[in-house]
Amino acid sequence: MSKSRVGITTLVSLLASFSVFAETGIDEKINIAVKPFADAVAGFVFSSFPVAGVPIPFVLVWLIVAATIFTFYFKFINLRAFKHGFELVRGDYHDPEAAGEVTHFQALATALSGTVGLGNIAGVAVAVSLGGPGATLWMILAGFLGMSSKFTECTLGVKYRNELPDGTVSGGPMYYLTKGLAEKGAGFAKLGKVLAVLFAIFCVGGSFGGGNMFQANQSFAQLVNVTGGDTSWLADKGWLFGLIVATLVGLVIMGGIKGIARVTSKIVPFMAIIYVTAGVAIILMNYSLVPSAIGAIIDGAFTAEGISGGVIGVLFQGFKRAAFSNEAGVGSAAIAHSAVQTNRPVTEGFVALYEPFVDTIVVCTITALVIIITGTWDPSVDPSAGVQLTSTAFESAFSWFPIVLTVAVILFAFSTMISWSYYGLKSWTFLFGENKFTDATYKVLFLFFVVVGSSMQLGAVIDFSDAMIFAMAFPNLLGCYFLLPVVKKELNEYWDDYKSGRLVKTRVS
Amino acid sequence: MSSVLMVGVDGSECGERAVEFAARRARNSGARLYITYIIEWSPFTFSTAMENAERHQRREEEIQRAHSEIVDPVVERLKTEGLDVEGLVRHGHVADTLNSLAKSKGVVNIILGRQGTSKLKAHVFGSVGSRLVQSAECAVTVVP
């Protein structure tokens, strides 16, 4: 007891010292120091080539091409296994002897809490504004293809996971890239190591950036918005917000206070349900406008009047939104899914199909429909004001909704941070070894970036962190291509058993 | 042919009374006795990635603790009396798991202690006893 109290006191004083950085205008210096490096990395990852006059970032093509190839290679697994995936989530094939272990449902719910968040709320509003209603159709298509990427990476995540000496289970691209490629021979083993190290470096970077600073920054922005904008008492107190959030995150990841994580992990799904229900309610209240909204989505996808870049511009906005929100191909989900209890890795792949489905095809589409139906989309929007746009759209139907949305945004951000702190930590310990010191170093750095993210306007750093998340897709998907035959073998063996009724169904419906 | 009995224990005094009741019957009839503890668990809860990673290990610990603190002392005591006793620990919904476990072990009578749950709590969450009485596929005895 006294030990944990000392721990918390140290934590608080540590966090208090972070705020010094925030107050002394040091952000400008950090910005200047980091900018050339950040620009170089972001420039490389988001390096684009023009298609019909629209610059298309290479990473986006990389993600979509892989998702399309995986979809064809596994003969539309995203459709074929959709029903069976649901049976697995529902527990139809659950082994009663394994009661108490991590179920398919729990692994999926955990992975979803890491991806459902700002992207579904703010990002979609921006995509529809910049790309018009038609962007929605391309977003849905990209979500559909992304299901096959998740299937591939999550199957591999479970197949090559590690059971550590302390009894914990951990998996993810760093393990399947090393172990999986090593099975292919000495040359591949070396390639696998290089890819795994690259992945881990990018994942640590992404966990500080998109999985942390970006979340802190955007949730603070929304909080300031609802409390009165520039006139809000909170407007210049980002460091205070950062300190509070960092203390809460610190209590969870350092203090081992599981209660907070447990409460969050229960409230987050509840908030997601409120959000979806409110969205569906708005759509139903305006049911007469639904056919014309769907018409606008389909027409807009192919005509794109007045959208910069024409049809390619619309397609780009839709694909980008899907890729940013469901992270299919990035490799983060493979870490979250790998703790599931199963001796057939491919089952978790089937379950993972539901992640892009729920995230992109359900939640993002609902946001898009609400924005289109309420007519709140605005082609001149500042891309950083996405939350505000969605907030206005929902407010037009329910005046109290912005407050609920603020709570939702902060909670989603918090749970995304907890998830990414785990992904980052696993990558960090993969690079530097598993011990108390490396563990603590990572966590202190992580908390530092929470304060940095909410108190500073570090455009360059945020660009850099986004770039890091998408850079993860390069080593991850390259490795996945080489490991496709492994997944196919697992899939075919399992599918034969499933089709011939050799699997034990434990729940009769 | 001797019969098979199952007692659901929860570490409380009511559970203890159920054990005494069952032991008396086992002594008289020579029945086989299962001392069962169910750890309340649902496959549909929400957890963090860290908790999932540690879950396998936690589960082992939970099973071990249930054995060493609740089930095993009872089993040892009854064994010294010469009864045919076995301890079981499982995760799951208490009533449903007792029922399915009883079915798989060929149990003819499940014995439970009456729980001291308040009316409201039982109304909202349902008590193990009443749920079991309604769903069990063998006789259920509730010991006051």
XYZ file of C-alpha atoms in Angstrom:
653
model
C 0.000 0.000 0.000
C 2.641 2.531 1.030
C 4.718 1.416 -1.920
C 1.972 2.220 -4.382
C 1.407 5.568 -2.634
C 5.073 6.452 -3.121
C 4.661 5.394 -6.738
C 1.717 7.704 -7.235
C 3.455 10.623 -5.523
C 6.465 10.176 -7.790
C 4.156 9.960 -10.759
C 2.391 13.197 -9.889
C 5.591 15.144 -9.280
C 7.043 13.736 -12.480
C 4.005 14.871 -14.427
C 4.084 18.285 -12.770
C 7.617 18.758 -14.021
C 6.412 18.068 -17.567
C 4.173 21.122 -17.466
C 7.237 23.378 -17.224
C 7.955 22.479 -20.817
C 4.484 23.511 -21.778
C 4.506 26.913 -20.151
C 7.815 28.328 -21.246
C 7.153 28.452 -24.953
C 9.545 25.631 -25.491
C 7.030 24.165 -27.942
C 8.290 26.547 -30.604
C 11.849 25.271 -30.101
C 10.761 21.643 -30.253
C 8.808 22.440 -33.374
C 11.815 24.005 -35.061
C 14.167 21.229 -33.962
C 11.910 18.404 -35.044
C 10.523 19.931 -38.201
C 13.219 19.005 -40.751
C 13.292 15.408 -39.536
C 9.501 15.164 -39.268
C 9.072 16.668 -42.705
C 11.529 14.201 -44.184
C 9.750 11.190 -42.662
C 6.271 12.492 -43.427
C 7.477 13.449 -46.881
C 8.667 9.947 -47.535
C 5.662 8.092 -46.113
C 3.140 10.389 -47.684
C 5.170 10.884 -50.855
C 2.641 11.076 -53.597
C 2.379 10.778 -57.316
C -0.246 12.532 -59.379
C -3.200 10.589 -60.778
C -5.314 12.730 -63.075
C -3.871 15.799 -61.395
C -4.586 14.658 -57.821
C -1.586 13.799 -55.646
C -2.153 10.283 -54.284
C 0.094 9.233 -51.386
C 1.951 6.034 -52.065
C 1.057 4.517 -48.678
C -2.634 4.702 -49.531
C -2.055 2.811 -52.785
C 0.060 0.307 -50.832
C -2.817 -0.342 -48.366
C -5.577 -0.559 -50.970
C -3.586 -2.750 -53.369
C -2.720 -5.196 -50.579
C -6.344 -5.308 -49.372
C -7.518 -6.006 -52.934
C -4.913 -8.718 -53.542
C -5.745 -10.408 -50.214
C -9.458 -10.274 -51.041
C -8.895 -12.101 -54.354
C -6.207 -14.448 -53.001
C -8.569 -15.678 -50.276
C -11.531 -15.747 -52.686
C -13.576 -13.046 -50.980
C -13.004 -14.298 -47.461
C -14.682 -11.079 -46.276
C -17.979 -12.425 -47.655
C -17.412 -16.165 -47.339
C -16.510 -16.208 -43.658
C -18.783 -13.380 -42.562
C -21.460 -15.642 -41.118
C -18.997 -18.020 -39.511
C -17.154 -15.065 -37.948
C -20.390 -14.061 -36.267
C -20.927 -17.602 -34.951
C -17.442 -17.492 -33.459
C -18.026 -14.107 -31.796
C -21.331 -15.372 -30.414
C -19.496 -18.315 -28.865
C -21.067 -21.153 -30.863
C -17.772 -23.023 -30.982
C -16.518 -22.053 -27.560
C -14.721 -24.847 -25.741
C -16.286 -25.119 -22.249
C -12.970 -26.381 -20.882
C -11.439 -23.014 -21.786
C -13.994 -20.927 -19.881
C -12.187 -18.050 -18.215
C -9.727 -17.491 -21.059
C -9.931 -14.592 -23.536
C -12.885 -15.203 -25.875
C -13.271 -14.155 -29.507
C -15.770 -11.536 -28.399
C -13.356 -10.041 -25.879
C -10.452 -9.931 -28.341
C -12.649 -8.209 -30.938
C -14.054 -5.724 -28.411
C -10.545 -4.831 -27.235
C -9.296 -4.317 -30.780
C -12.338 -2.198 -31.639
C -11.848 0.084 -28.644
C -8.422 0.898 -30.080
C -9.779 1.887 -33.495
C -13.239 3.363 -32.921
C -12.598 6.959 -32.051
C -11.908 10.350 -33.510
C -11.519 8.976 -37.030
C -15.117 7.795 -37.077
C -16.466 11.059 -35.741
C -14.216 13.854 -36.966
C -12.514 12.260 -39.942
C -15.683 11.277 -41.750
C -17.037 14.815 -41.529
C -13.866 16.082 -43.178
C -13.954 13.377 -45.859
C -17.570 14.129 -46.785
C -16.868 17.860 -46.795
C -13.816 17.657 -49.007
C -14.906 14.759 -51.191
C -18.654 15.257 -51.254
C -21.249 12.568 -50.405
C -19.709 10.268 -53.023
C -16.662 9.732 -50.809
C -18.894 7.541 -48.620
C -19.203 4.863 -51.304
C -15.441 4.608 -51.728
C -14.997 4.586 -47.971
C -17.361 1.602 -47.702
C -15.559 -0.197 -50.532
C -12.174 0.379 -48.884
C -13.579 -0.834 -45.540
C -14.852 -3.949 -47.267
C -11.443 -4.685 -48.832
C -9.688 -3.823 -45.559
C -11.508 -6.736 -43.920
C -9.244 -9.101 -45.872
C -6.108 -7.310 -44.622
C -7.287 -7.675 -41.024
C -8.080 -11.335 -41.646
C -4.527 -11.922 -42.855
C -2.653 -10.024 -40.156
C -4.737 -11.277 -37.240
C -4.432 -14.919 -38.321
C -0.661 -14.456 -38.440
C -0.681 -12.595 -35.119
C -2.211 -15.583 -33.348
C -0.207 -18.204 -35.229
C 3.187 -16.759 -34.349
C 2.426 -15.302 -30.910
C 4.751 -15.777 -27.965
C 3.976 -17.237 -24.598
C 6.373 -15.385 -22.356
C 8.047 -16.979 -19.329
C 5.782 -15.037 -16.943
C 2.728 -16.690 -18.503
C 1.514 -13.689 -20.498
C 0.664 -14.018 -24.168
C 1.908 -11.521 -26.698
C 1.796 -11.399 -30.450
C 1.887 -9.058 -33.383
C 3.800 -8.211 -36.532
C 7.180 -8.098 -34.746
C 6.757 -11.787 -33.932
C 5.262 -13.052 -37.180
C 7.752 -11.088 -39.236
C 10.685 -12.691 -37.375
C 9.329 -16.190 -36.742
C 7.207 -16.543 -39.870
C 9.838 -15.403 -42.332
C 12.553 -17.408 -40.539
C 10.656 -20.559 -41.554
C 11.358 -19.685 -45.184
C 15.167 -19.889 -44.950
C 18.230 -17.923 -43.856
C 17.820 -15.061 -46.337
C 14.223 -14.524 -45.315
C 15.162 -14.728 -41.641
C 17.389 -11.674 -42.073
C 14.712 -9.806 -43.997
C 12.197 -10.725 -41.307
C 14.418 -9.275 -38.573
C 14.883 -6.030 -40.475
C 11.149 -5.728 -41.149
C 10.289 -6.520 -37.525
C 12.705 -3.894 -36.186
C 11.380 -1.302 -38.630
C 7.830 -2.155 -37.646
C 8.638 -1.844 -33.954
C 10.342 1.545 -34.417
C 7.382 2.918 -36.383
C 4.943 1.449 -33.876
C 6.678 3.197 -30.960
C 6.603 6.446 -32.960
C 2.936 5.935 -33.812
C 2.094 5.194 -30.200
C 3.544 8.549 -29.130
C 1.912 10.390 -32.004
C -1.354 9.269 -33.537
C -2.084 6.968 -30.616
C -1.339 9.617 -28.020
C -0.544 13.269 -28.840
C -3.136 13.460 -31.594
C -5.794 12.002 -29.283
C -4.939 14.340 -26.405
C -4.803 17.326 -28.717
C -8.149 16.673 -30.429
C -10.085 15.827 -27.285
C -8.819 19.002 -25.623
C -9.858 20.982 -28.698
C -13.402 19.608 -28.458
C -13.525 20.330 -24.725
C -12.556 23.950 -25.368
C -15.186 24.135 -28.122
C -18.121 23.138 -25.953
C -17.013 25.276 -23.028
C -17.063 28.454 -25.059
C -14.289 28.352 -27.637
C -11.602 31.033 -27.308
C -13.393 32.612 -24.389
C -13.383 29.351 -22.444
C -11.616 29.346 -19.100
C -9.844 26.253 -20.387
C -8.629 27.771 -23.664
C -5.028 28.320 -22.552
C -4.887 25.472 -20.040
C -3.979 22.603 -22.320
C -1.137 21.668 -19.988
C -3.635 21.250 -17.129
C -5.851 18.991 -19.228
C -2.735 17.100 -20.295
C -1.652 16.662 -16.678
C -5.031 15.300 -15.648
C -5.191 12.896 -18.580
C -1.565 11.852 -18.071
C -2.243 11.196 -14.383
C -5.225 9.000 -15.250
C -3.302 7.177 -17.979
C -0.352 6.866 -15.605
C -2.509 5.379 -12.866
C -3.627 2.728 -15.340
C -0.333 1.858 -17.005
C 2.126 2.555 -14.172
C 0.135 2.437 -10.965
C -1.548 -0.738 -12.075
C -4.863 0.770 -10.973
C -6.992 -1.478 -13.105
C -10.250 0.032 -11.895
C -9.915 3.048 -14.198
C -9.190 0.887 -17.226
C -12.032 -1.388 -16.291
C -14.488 1.467 -15.938
C -13.354 2.995 -19.238
C -13.541 -0.298 -21.063
C -17.146 -0.599 -19.895
C -18.173 2.987 -20.662
C -16.582 3.135 -24.114
C -18.824 0.494 -25.730
C -21.768 2.183 -24.060
C -20.776 5.560 -25.548
C -20.332 3.910 -28.952
C -23.852 2.512 -28.691
C -25.249 5.938 -27.742
C -23.453 7.501 -30.699
C -24.722 4.883 -33.165
C -28.257 5.000 -31.729
C -28.367 8.802 -31.967
C -27.081 8.570 -35.542
C -29.689 5.977 -36.506
C -32.398 8.053 -34.794
C -31.468 11.119 -36.861
C -31.526 9.008 -40.028
C -34.965 7.577 -39.128
C -36.350 11.004 -38.193
C -35.418 12.124 -41.700
C -36.334 8.904 -43.469
C -37.824 10.824 -46.376
C -34.371 12.244 -47.127
C -32.609 8.871 -47.056
C -33.260 7.894 -50.714
C -31.903 11.220 -51.950
C -28.881 10.907 -49.613
C -28.136 7.461 -51.012
C -28.656 8.852 -54.500
C -26.157 11.625 -53.722
C -23.656 9.065 -52.439
C -23.872 6.954 -55.585
C -24.004 9.836 -58.067
C -21.263 11.702 -56.232
C -18.969 8.696 -56.352
C -18.876 8.800 -60.152
C -19.581 12.374 -61.128
C -17.962 14.584 -58.520
C -19.166 17.971 -59.626
C -17.243 20.803 -58.061
C -14.950 18.545 -56.047
C -11.269 19.308 -56.385
C -9.638 16.491 -58.320
C -12.861 15.175 -59.805
C -13.714 11.502 -59.344
C -10.147 10.665 -58.318
C -10.353 13.327 -55.624
C -13.573 11.810 -54.253
C -12.112 8.311 -54.342
C -9.007 9.540 -52.543
C -11.014 11.116 -49.691
C -13.098 7.966 -49.204
C -10.156 5.550 -49.292
C -8.129 7.768 -47.013
C -10.898 7.938 -44.418
C -11.346 4.166 -44.372
C -7.619 3.520 -44.059
C -7.187 6.113 -41.307
C -10.082 4.877 -39.236
C -9.821 1.080 -39.347
C -6.021 0.762 -39.565
C -6.348 -2.396 -41.711
C -2.882 -3.341 -42.936
C -1.110 -1.208 -40.347
C -0.540 -4.193 -38.055
C -1.764 -2.695 -34.775
C -4.827 -4.954 -34.669
C -2.663 -8.068 -34.879
C -1.241 -7.119 -31.470
C -4.683 -6.600 -29.929
C -6.207 -9.810 -31.307
C -3.363 -12.154 -30.450
C -4.294 -12.918 -26.814
C -7.413 -14.870 -27.781
C -7.795 -18.467 -26.610
C -7.901 -20.744 -29.655
C -5.806 -23.478 -31.192
C -6.973 -22.540 -34.702
C -5.339 -19.156 -35.505
C -7.569 -18.596 -38.525
C -10.659 -18.332 -36.293
C -9.394 -14.994 -34.966
C -8.891 -13.923 -38.574
C -12.599 -14.537 -39.234
C -13.497 -12.569 -36.117
C -11.195 -9.726 -37.161
C -13.290 -9.298 -40.328
C -15.799 -7.572 -38.079
C -13.389 -4.830 -37.083
C -13.359 -2.858 -40.355
C -16.996 -3.840 -40.788
C -18.125 -2.249 -37.521
C -15.626 0.580 -37.612
C -15.944 1.690 -41.221
C -19.009 0.142 -42.819
C -21.293 0.703 -39.814
C -20.021 3.597 -37.670
C -18.361 5.733 -40.354
C -21.302 5.279 -42.713
C -23.757 6.383 -40.037
C -21.694 9.525 -39.423
C -21.559 10.167 -43.165
C -25.337 9.757 -43.575
C -26.025 12.115 -40.680
C -23.682 14.730 -42.152
C -25.286 14.395 -45.602
C -28.905 14.328 -44.392
C -28.499 17.315 -42.098
C -26.641 19.136 -44.852
C -23.862 20.176 -42.519
C -21.030 19.305 -44.859
C -19.069 22.259 -45.978
C -16.424 22.058 -48.717
C -14.505 24.979 -47.220
C -14.026 23.244 -43.846
C -10.705 23.439 -42.099
C -9.609 19.781 -41.839
C -8.842 20.264 -38.125
C -12.462 21.212 -37.362
C -13.951 17.792 -38.050
C -15.328 17.194 -34.576
C -17.043 20.572 -34.665
C -18.790 19.637 -37.928
C -20.118 16.327 -36.611
C -21.105 18.049 -33.405
C -23.163 20.601 -35.351
C -24.791 17.865 -37.435
C -25.982 15.975 -34.357
C -26.890 19.187 -32.548
C -29.400 20.029 -35.287
C -31.467 17.070 -34.086
C -30.560 16.849 -30.383
C -29.481 20.132 -28.823
C -27.761 18.384 -25.901
C -25.695 16.117 -28.116
C -22.452 18.156 -28.246
C -21.940 17.506 -24.537
C -22.453 13.764 -24.950
C -20.160 13.888 -27.956
C -17.463 15.647 -25.938
C -17.608 12.977 -23.257
C -17.521 10.320 -25.977
C -14.565 11.940 -27.741
C -12.563 12.186 -24.504
C -13.353 8.599 -23.530
C -12.591 7.263 -27.008
C -9.320 9.182 -26.928
C -8.506 7.778 -23.501
C -9.176 4.180 -24.510
C -7.237 4.655 -27.749
C -4.298 5.904 -25.658
C -4.475 2.894 -23.337
C -4.534 0.560 -26.361
C -1.653 2.281 -28.116
C 0.412 2.427 -24.935
C 0.250 -1.356 -25.001
C 1.118 -1.662 -28.712
C 4.003 0.768 -28.248
C 5.246 -0.941 -25.101
C 5.288 -4.345 -26.793
C 7.290 -2.887 -29.678
C 9.615 -1.028 -27.324
C 10.383 -4.157 -25.288
C 10.836 -6.085 -28.540
C 13.579 -3.588 -29.413
C 15.164 -3.052 -26.000
C 14.341 -6.197 -24.052
C 11.725 -7.064 -21.451
C 12.697 -5.716 -18.054
C 11.499 -3.309 -15.399
C 13.772 -0.507 -16.575
C 12.835 -0.550 -20.273
C 9.206 -0.904 -19.259
C 9.283 2.154 -16.990
C 11.269 4.242 -19.501
C 8.662 3.723 -22.174
C 5.779 4.538 -19.855
C 7.371 7.782 -18.616
C 7.977 8.858 -22.220
C 4.396 7.979 -23.101
C 3.002 10.144 -20.285
C 5.330 12.981 -21.252
C 3.831 12.972 -24.739
C 0.283 13.125 -23.353
C 1.147 16.478 -21.757
C 3.036 17.629 -24.845
C 0.166 16.656 -27.128
C -2.516 18.535 -25.237
C -0.562 21.674 -24.460
C 1.196 22.453 -27.705
C 0.303 23.155 -31.287
C 2.958 20.919 -32.708
C 1.832 20.598 -36.291
C 5.135 19.100 -37.387
C 5.191 16.508 -34.627
C 1.620 15.489 -35.333
C 2.337 15.077 -39.038
C 5.335 12.999 -38.098
C 3.302 10.745 -35.823
C 0.620 10.160 -38.437
C 3.395 9.260 -40.819
C 4.778 6.770 -38.292
C 1.447 4.928 -37.997
C 1.198 4.555 -41.743
C 4.877 3.657 -42.061
C 4.019 0.544 -40.029
C 2.118 -0.708 -43.077
C 5.303 -0.989 -45.193
C 7.138 -3.711 -43.238
C 3.866 -5.301 -42.077
C 2.231 -5.817 -45.462
C 5.495 -6.731 -47.186
C 5.878 -9.559 -44.654
C 2.220 -10.509 -45.071
C 2.726 -11.034 -48.820
C 5.456 -13.583 -48.088
C 3.334 -15.290 -45.448
C 0.151 -15.549 -47.535
C 0.676 -19.284 -48.236
C 0.864 -19.941 -44.469
C -2.498 -18.255 -43.964
C -3.978 -20.098 -46.954
C -2.902 -23.458 -45.537
C -4.470 -22.667 -42.150
C -7.615 -21.424 -43.883
C -8.018 -24.449 -46.155
C -7.504 -26.974 -43.370
C -9.991 -25.205 -41.134
C -12.531 -24.597 -43.876
C -12.526 -28.312 -44.776
C -13.212 -29.193 -41.138
C -15.925 -26.563 -40.936
C -17.681 -27.589 -44.142
C -17.552 -31.289 -43.328
C -18.955 -30.684 -39.836
C -15.872 -31.872 -37.956
C -15.914 -28.857 -35.639
C -17.668 -29.215 -32.335
C -20.529 -26.790 -32.004
C -21.089 -26.193 -28.315
C -24.067 -23.899 -28.554
C -27.181 -25.098 -30.299
C -29.257 -22.242 -31.583
C -25.111 -48.562 -8.102
C -24.308 -45.574 -5.962
C -25.551 -42.111 -6.800
C -23.592 -38.952 -7.520
C -24.153 -35.678 -5.664
C -22.814 -32.207 -6.353
C -22.498 -29.360 -3.862
C -22.087 -25.787 -4.962
C -19.880 -23.886 -2.500
C -18.994 -20.207 -2.394
C -16.844 -19.968 0.711
C -19.788 -18.722 2.781
C -21.549 -20.230 5.752
C -24.552 -21.239 3.615
C -22.216 -23.216 1.396
C -20.825 -24.871 4.492
C -24.331 -25.969 5.572
C -24.915 -27.442 2.098
C -21.644 -29.391 2.421
C -22.705 -30.809 5.812
C -26.100 -31.797 4.415
C -24.551 -33.516 1.391
C -21.859 -35.233 3.455
C -24.511 -36.705 5.736
C -26.349 -38.145 2.754
C -23.143 -39.433 1.201
C -22.189 -41.162 4.430
C -25.544 -42.929 4.540
C -25.761 -43.884 0.871
C -22.110 -44.161 -0.157
C -22.700 -41.614 -2.915
C -19.877 -39.962 -4.821
C -19.579 -36.270 -3.975
C -18.387 -33.315 -6.072
C -17.466 -30.117 -4.239
C -17.840 -27.424 -6.903
C -16.873 -23.762 -6.951
C -17.840 -21.632 -9.955
C -15.911 -18.429 -10.588
C -18.397 -15.909 -11.965
C -17.254 -15.113 -15.505
C -18.867 -14.010 -18.759
C -17.486 -14.454 -22.273
C -18.985 -11.091 -23.244
C -17.149 -8.550 -21.107
C -14.865 -5.710 -22.143
C -11.205 -5.618 -21.219
C -7.972 -3.862 -22.167
C -5.241 -5.393 -24.325
C -2.994 -5.624 -21.261
C -5.642 -7.532 -19.304
C -6.142 -9.906 -22.234
C -2.416 -10.592 -22.413
C -2.390 -11.517 -18.731
C -5.694 -13.360 -18.772
C -4.331 -16.891 -19.165
C -2.056 -16.415 -16.171
C -4.792 -14.758 -14.054
C -7.149 -17.622 -14.818
C -4.631 -20.153 -13.529
C -4.215 -18.054 -10.375
C -7.974 -17.777 -9.852
C -8.421 -21.532 -10.203
C -5.543 -22.190 -7.850
C -6.828 -19.774 -5.229
C -10.351 -21.219 -5.381
C -8.877 -24.673 -4.870
C -6.537 -23.803 -2.039
C -8.837 -21.461 -0.118
C -12.295 -22.898 -0.618
C -12.557 -26.289 -2.286
C -9.525 -28.275 -1.182
C -9.913 -27.833 2.610
C -13.451 -29.244 2.365
C -12.349 -32.100 0.098
C -9.463 -33.034 2.411
C -11.673 -33.014 5.489
C -14.303 -35.257 3.907
C -11.673 -37.586 2.451
C -10.289 -38.279 5.917
C -13.804 -39.451 6.791
C -13.485 -41.971 3.973
C -15.950 -40.340 1.587
C -15.513 -40.494 -2.210
C -14.992 -36.757 -2.865
C -13.615 -34.683 -5.714
C -13.192 -30.897 -5.983
C -14.064 -28.970 -9.159
C -13.397 -25.336 -10.058
C -14.786 -23.780 -13.249
C -15.359 -20.347 -14.778
C -18.754 -19.323 -16.041
C -22.294 -18.284 -15.218
C -22.852 -19.970 -11.850
C -26.238 -21.655 -12.355
C -25.682 -22.618 -15.999
C -22.214 -23.998 -15.342
C -23.378 -26.039 -12.322
C -26.119 -27.474 -14.492
C -23.921 -28.450 -17.431
C -21.225 -29.786 -15.119
C -23.804 -31.903 -13.264
C -25.037 -33.285 -16.562
C -21.556 -34.286 -17.708
C -20.755 -35.957 -14.365
C -24.024 -37.895 -14.131
C -25.099 -36.049 -10.986
C -28.573 -36.901 -9.642
C -28.877 -34.101 -7.105
C -27.331 -30.629 -6.882
C -27.194 -29.266 -3.347
C -26.904 -25.543 -2.620
C -27.054 -23.366 0.440
C -29.793 -20.768 0.557
C -28.185 -17.458 -0.215
C -28.723 -14.420 1.910
C -29.329 -12.177 -1.068
C -31.764 -9.316 -0.581
C -35.073 -9.376 -2.425
C -34.107 -6.516 -4.708
C -30.763 -7.998 -5.660
C -32.352 -11.354 -6.377
C -35.029 -9.636 -8.407
C -32.526 -7.749 -10.549
C -29.774 -10.291 -10.922
C -31.656 -13.485 -10.186
C -30.412 -15.833 -7.508
C -28.354 -18.875 -8.356
C -30.784 -21.148 -6.523
C -33.949 -20.030 -8.255
C -32.276 -19.964 -11.654
C -30.995 -23.483 -11.094
C -34.335 -24.767 -9.868
C -35.908 -23.546 -13.088
C -33.256 -24.827 -15.465
C -31.633 -27.867 -13.884
C -32.001 -31.293 -15.440
C -31.628 -33.081 -12.118
C -33.049 -32.625 -8.623
C -31.973 -29.457 -6.801
C -31.911 -29.257 -3.034
C -31.656 -25.871 -1.350
C -30.433 -26.172 2.236
C -31.745 -23.460 4.570
